[in-house]
mmCIF file of C-alpha atoms in Angstrom:
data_model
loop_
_atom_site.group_PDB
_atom_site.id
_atom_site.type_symbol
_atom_site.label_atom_id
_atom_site.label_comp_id
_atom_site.label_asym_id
_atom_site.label_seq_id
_atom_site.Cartn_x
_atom_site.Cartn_y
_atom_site.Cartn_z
ATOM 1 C CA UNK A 1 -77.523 25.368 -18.447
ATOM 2 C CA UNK A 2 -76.603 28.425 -20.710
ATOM 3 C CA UNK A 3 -75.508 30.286 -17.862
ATOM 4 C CA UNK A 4 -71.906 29.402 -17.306
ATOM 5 C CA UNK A 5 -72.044 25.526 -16.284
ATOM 6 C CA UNK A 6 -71.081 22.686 -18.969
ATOM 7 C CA UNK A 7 -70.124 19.389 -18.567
ATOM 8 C CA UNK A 8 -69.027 16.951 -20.400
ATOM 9 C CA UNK A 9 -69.822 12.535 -19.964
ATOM 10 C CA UNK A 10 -69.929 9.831 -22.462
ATOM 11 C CA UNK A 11 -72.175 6.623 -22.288
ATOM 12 C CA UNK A 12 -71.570 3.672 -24.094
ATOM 13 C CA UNK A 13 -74.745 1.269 -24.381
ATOM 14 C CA UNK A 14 -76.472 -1.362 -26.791
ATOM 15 C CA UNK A 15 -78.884 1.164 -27.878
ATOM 16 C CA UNK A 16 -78.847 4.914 -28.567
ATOM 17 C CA UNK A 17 -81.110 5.987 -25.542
ATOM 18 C CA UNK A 18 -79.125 4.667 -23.352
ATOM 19 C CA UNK A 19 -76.281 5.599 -24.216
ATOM 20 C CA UNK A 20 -77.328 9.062 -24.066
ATOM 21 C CA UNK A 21 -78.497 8.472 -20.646
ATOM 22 C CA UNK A 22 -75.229 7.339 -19.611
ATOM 23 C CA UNK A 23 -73.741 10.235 -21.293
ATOM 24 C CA UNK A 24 -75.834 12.479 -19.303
ATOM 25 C CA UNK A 25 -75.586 10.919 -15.992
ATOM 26 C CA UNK A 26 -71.630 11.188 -16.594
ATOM 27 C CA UNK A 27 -71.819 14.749 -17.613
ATOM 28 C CA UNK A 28 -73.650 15.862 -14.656
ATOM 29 C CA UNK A 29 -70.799 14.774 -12.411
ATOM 30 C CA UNK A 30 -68.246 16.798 -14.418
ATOM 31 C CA UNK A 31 -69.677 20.022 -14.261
ATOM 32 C CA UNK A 32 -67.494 23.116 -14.542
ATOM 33 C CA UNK A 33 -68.079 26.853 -14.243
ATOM 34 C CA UNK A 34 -67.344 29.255 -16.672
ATOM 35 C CA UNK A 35 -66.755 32.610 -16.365
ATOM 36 C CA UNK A 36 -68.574 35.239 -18.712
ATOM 37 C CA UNK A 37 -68.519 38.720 -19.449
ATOM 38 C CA UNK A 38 -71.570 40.862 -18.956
ATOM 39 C CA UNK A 39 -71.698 40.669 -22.769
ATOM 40 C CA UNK A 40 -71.562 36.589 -23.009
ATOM 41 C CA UNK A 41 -68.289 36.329 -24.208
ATOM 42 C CA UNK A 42 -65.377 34.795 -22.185
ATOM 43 C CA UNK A 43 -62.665 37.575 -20.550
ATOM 44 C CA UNK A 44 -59.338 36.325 -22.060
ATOM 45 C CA UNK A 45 -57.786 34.288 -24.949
ATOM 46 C CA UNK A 46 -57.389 30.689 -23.738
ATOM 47 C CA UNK A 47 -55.793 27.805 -25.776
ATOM 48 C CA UNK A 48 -56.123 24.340 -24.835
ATOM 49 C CA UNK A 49 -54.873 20.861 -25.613
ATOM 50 C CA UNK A 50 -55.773 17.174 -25.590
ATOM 51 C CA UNK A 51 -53.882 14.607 -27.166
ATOM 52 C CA UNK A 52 -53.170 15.985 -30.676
ATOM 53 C CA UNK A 53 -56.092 18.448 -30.480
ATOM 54 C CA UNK A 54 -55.343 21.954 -30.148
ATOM 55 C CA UNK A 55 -57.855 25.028 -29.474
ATOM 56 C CA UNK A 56 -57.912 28.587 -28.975
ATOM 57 C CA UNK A 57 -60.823 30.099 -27.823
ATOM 58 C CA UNK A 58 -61.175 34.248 -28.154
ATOM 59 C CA UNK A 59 -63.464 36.591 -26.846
ATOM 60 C CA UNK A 60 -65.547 38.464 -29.751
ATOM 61 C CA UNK A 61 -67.379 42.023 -29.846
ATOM 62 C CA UNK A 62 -71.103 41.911 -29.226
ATOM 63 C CA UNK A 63 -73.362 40.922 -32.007
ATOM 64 C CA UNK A 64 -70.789 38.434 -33.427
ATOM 65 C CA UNK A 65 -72.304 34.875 -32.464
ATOM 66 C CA UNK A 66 -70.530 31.932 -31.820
ATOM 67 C CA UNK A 67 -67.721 31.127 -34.199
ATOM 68 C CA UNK A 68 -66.785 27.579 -34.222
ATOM 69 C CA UNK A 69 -66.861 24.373 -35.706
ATOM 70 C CA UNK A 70 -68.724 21.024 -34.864
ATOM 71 C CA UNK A 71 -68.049 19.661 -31.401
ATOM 72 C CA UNK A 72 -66.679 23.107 -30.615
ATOM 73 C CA UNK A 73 -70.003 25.066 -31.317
ATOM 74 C CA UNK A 74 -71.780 22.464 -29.222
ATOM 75 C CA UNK A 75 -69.585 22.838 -25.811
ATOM 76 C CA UNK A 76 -69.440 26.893 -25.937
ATOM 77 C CA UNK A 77 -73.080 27.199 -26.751
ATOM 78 C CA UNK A 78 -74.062 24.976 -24.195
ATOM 79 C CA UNK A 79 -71.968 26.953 -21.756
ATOM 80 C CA UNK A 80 -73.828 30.272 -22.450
ATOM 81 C CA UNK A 81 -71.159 31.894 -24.017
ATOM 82 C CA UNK A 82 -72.833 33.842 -27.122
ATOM 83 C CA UNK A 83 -69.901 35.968 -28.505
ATOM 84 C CA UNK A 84 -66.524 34.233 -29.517
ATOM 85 C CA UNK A 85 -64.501 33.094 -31.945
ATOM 86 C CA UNK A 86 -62.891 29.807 -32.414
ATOM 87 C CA UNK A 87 -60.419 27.464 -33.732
ATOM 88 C CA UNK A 88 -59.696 23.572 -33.996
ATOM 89 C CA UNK A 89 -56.108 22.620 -35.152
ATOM 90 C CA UNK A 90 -54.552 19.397 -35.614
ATOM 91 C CA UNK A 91 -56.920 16.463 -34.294
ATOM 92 C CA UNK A 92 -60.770 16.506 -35.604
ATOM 93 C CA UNK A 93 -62.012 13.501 -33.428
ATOM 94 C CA UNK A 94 -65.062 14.767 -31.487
ATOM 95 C CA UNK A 95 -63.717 13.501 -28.326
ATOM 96 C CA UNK A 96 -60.081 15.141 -27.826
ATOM 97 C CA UNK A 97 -61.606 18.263 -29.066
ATOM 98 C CA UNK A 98 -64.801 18.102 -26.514
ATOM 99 C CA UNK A 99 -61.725 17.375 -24.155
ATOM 100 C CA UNK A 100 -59.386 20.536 -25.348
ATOM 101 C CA UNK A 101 -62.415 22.945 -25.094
ATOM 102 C CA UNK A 102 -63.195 22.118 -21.884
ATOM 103 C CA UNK A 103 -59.516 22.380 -21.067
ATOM 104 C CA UNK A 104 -59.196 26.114 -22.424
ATOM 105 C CA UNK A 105 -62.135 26.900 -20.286
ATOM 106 C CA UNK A 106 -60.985 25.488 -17.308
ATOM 107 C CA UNK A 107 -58.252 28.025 -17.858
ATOM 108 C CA UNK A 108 -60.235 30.917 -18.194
ATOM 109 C CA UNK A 109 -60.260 33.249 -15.035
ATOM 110 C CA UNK A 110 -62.055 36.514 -14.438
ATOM 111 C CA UNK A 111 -60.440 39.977 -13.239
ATOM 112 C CA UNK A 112 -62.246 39.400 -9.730
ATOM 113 C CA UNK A 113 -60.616 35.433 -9.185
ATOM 114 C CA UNK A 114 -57.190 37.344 -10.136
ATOM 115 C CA UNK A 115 -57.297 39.570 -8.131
ATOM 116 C CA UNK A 116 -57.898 37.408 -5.005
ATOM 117 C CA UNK A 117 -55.442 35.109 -5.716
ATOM 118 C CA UNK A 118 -52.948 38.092 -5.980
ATOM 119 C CA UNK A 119 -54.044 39.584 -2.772
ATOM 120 C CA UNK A 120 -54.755 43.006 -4.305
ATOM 121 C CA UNK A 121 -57.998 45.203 -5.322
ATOM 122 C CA UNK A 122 -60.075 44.967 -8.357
ATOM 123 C CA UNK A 123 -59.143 49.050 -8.587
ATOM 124 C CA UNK A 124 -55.263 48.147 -8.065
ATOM 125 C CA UNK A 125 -55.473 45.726 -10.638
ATOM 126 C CA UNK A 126 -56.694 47.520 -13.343
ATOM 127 C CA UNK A 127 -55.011 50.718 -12.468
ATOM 128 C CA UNK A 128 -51.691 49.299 -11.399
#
C-alpha cells in the first residue's frame, strides 16, 4: 500500500490472470509491516538471506530514490520506502530474492519497538 505494508504470494494457474489472482490472494495473507523513517527510508542496515540469496538493504539521504535491482526495486517500492540503497549477492532467481528482502525487513526495528522491548525511554535510549 506504499505506506509500510508489503506482502508477498505466488499463484500458479493455466493462464496468466489467474495466476496473478492467486498471487494476490496469497500475498494478502502475508502481509508485513515495515517501519519507515519520517523521510521514507528504513532506520537501520538490515541484511537478509534465503537459500543462496543474500541482501543488504541501507538507509539513504533524502532525494536519493530507490537503489536496487529487479525483484528488489519491486518489494521496497511497493513497501513505501523511497530512499535506500541496495544490493543482491549470490542467487538472482526472483523468488529467493523476493524471499531475502522480505527477510531483511522483517528484521528491521524502529528506536520506539527497541526501546520497549528493553524496558527503557526513547530519551534513555538515545542519550544513554
Amino acid at each position: 500500500n506504499e505506506k509500510g505494508q508489503v506482502g508477498v504470494g505466488v499463484g500458479k494457474a493455466g493462464d496468466v490472470i489467474g495466476a496473478v489472482r492467486k498471487g494476490v490472494s496469497d500475498g494478502k495473507k502475508n502481509l508485513v509491516r515495515v517501519p519507515l523513517t519520517p523521510n521514507n527510508s528504513i532506520p537501520t542496515l538490515s541484511l537478509g538471506r534465503d537459500g543462496a540469496a543474500n541482501v543488504l538493504i541501507r538507509p539513504a539521504a533524502p532525494g536519493t530514490g530507490v537503489i536496487a535491482g529487479g525483484a528488489m526495486r519491486a518489494v521496497l517500492e511497493s513497501a513505501g520506502i523511497k530512499n535506500v540503497l541496495a544490493k543482491s549477492q549470490g542467487s538472482s532467481n526472483p523468488h529467493n530474492v523476493v524471499k531475502a528482502t522480505f527477510d531483511a525487513l522483517l528484521r528491521l526495528k524502529n528506536a520506539h519497538t527497541i526501546a520497549k522491548n528493553r524496558g527503557i525511554t526513547l530519551e534513555k535510549l538515545y542519550k544513554g
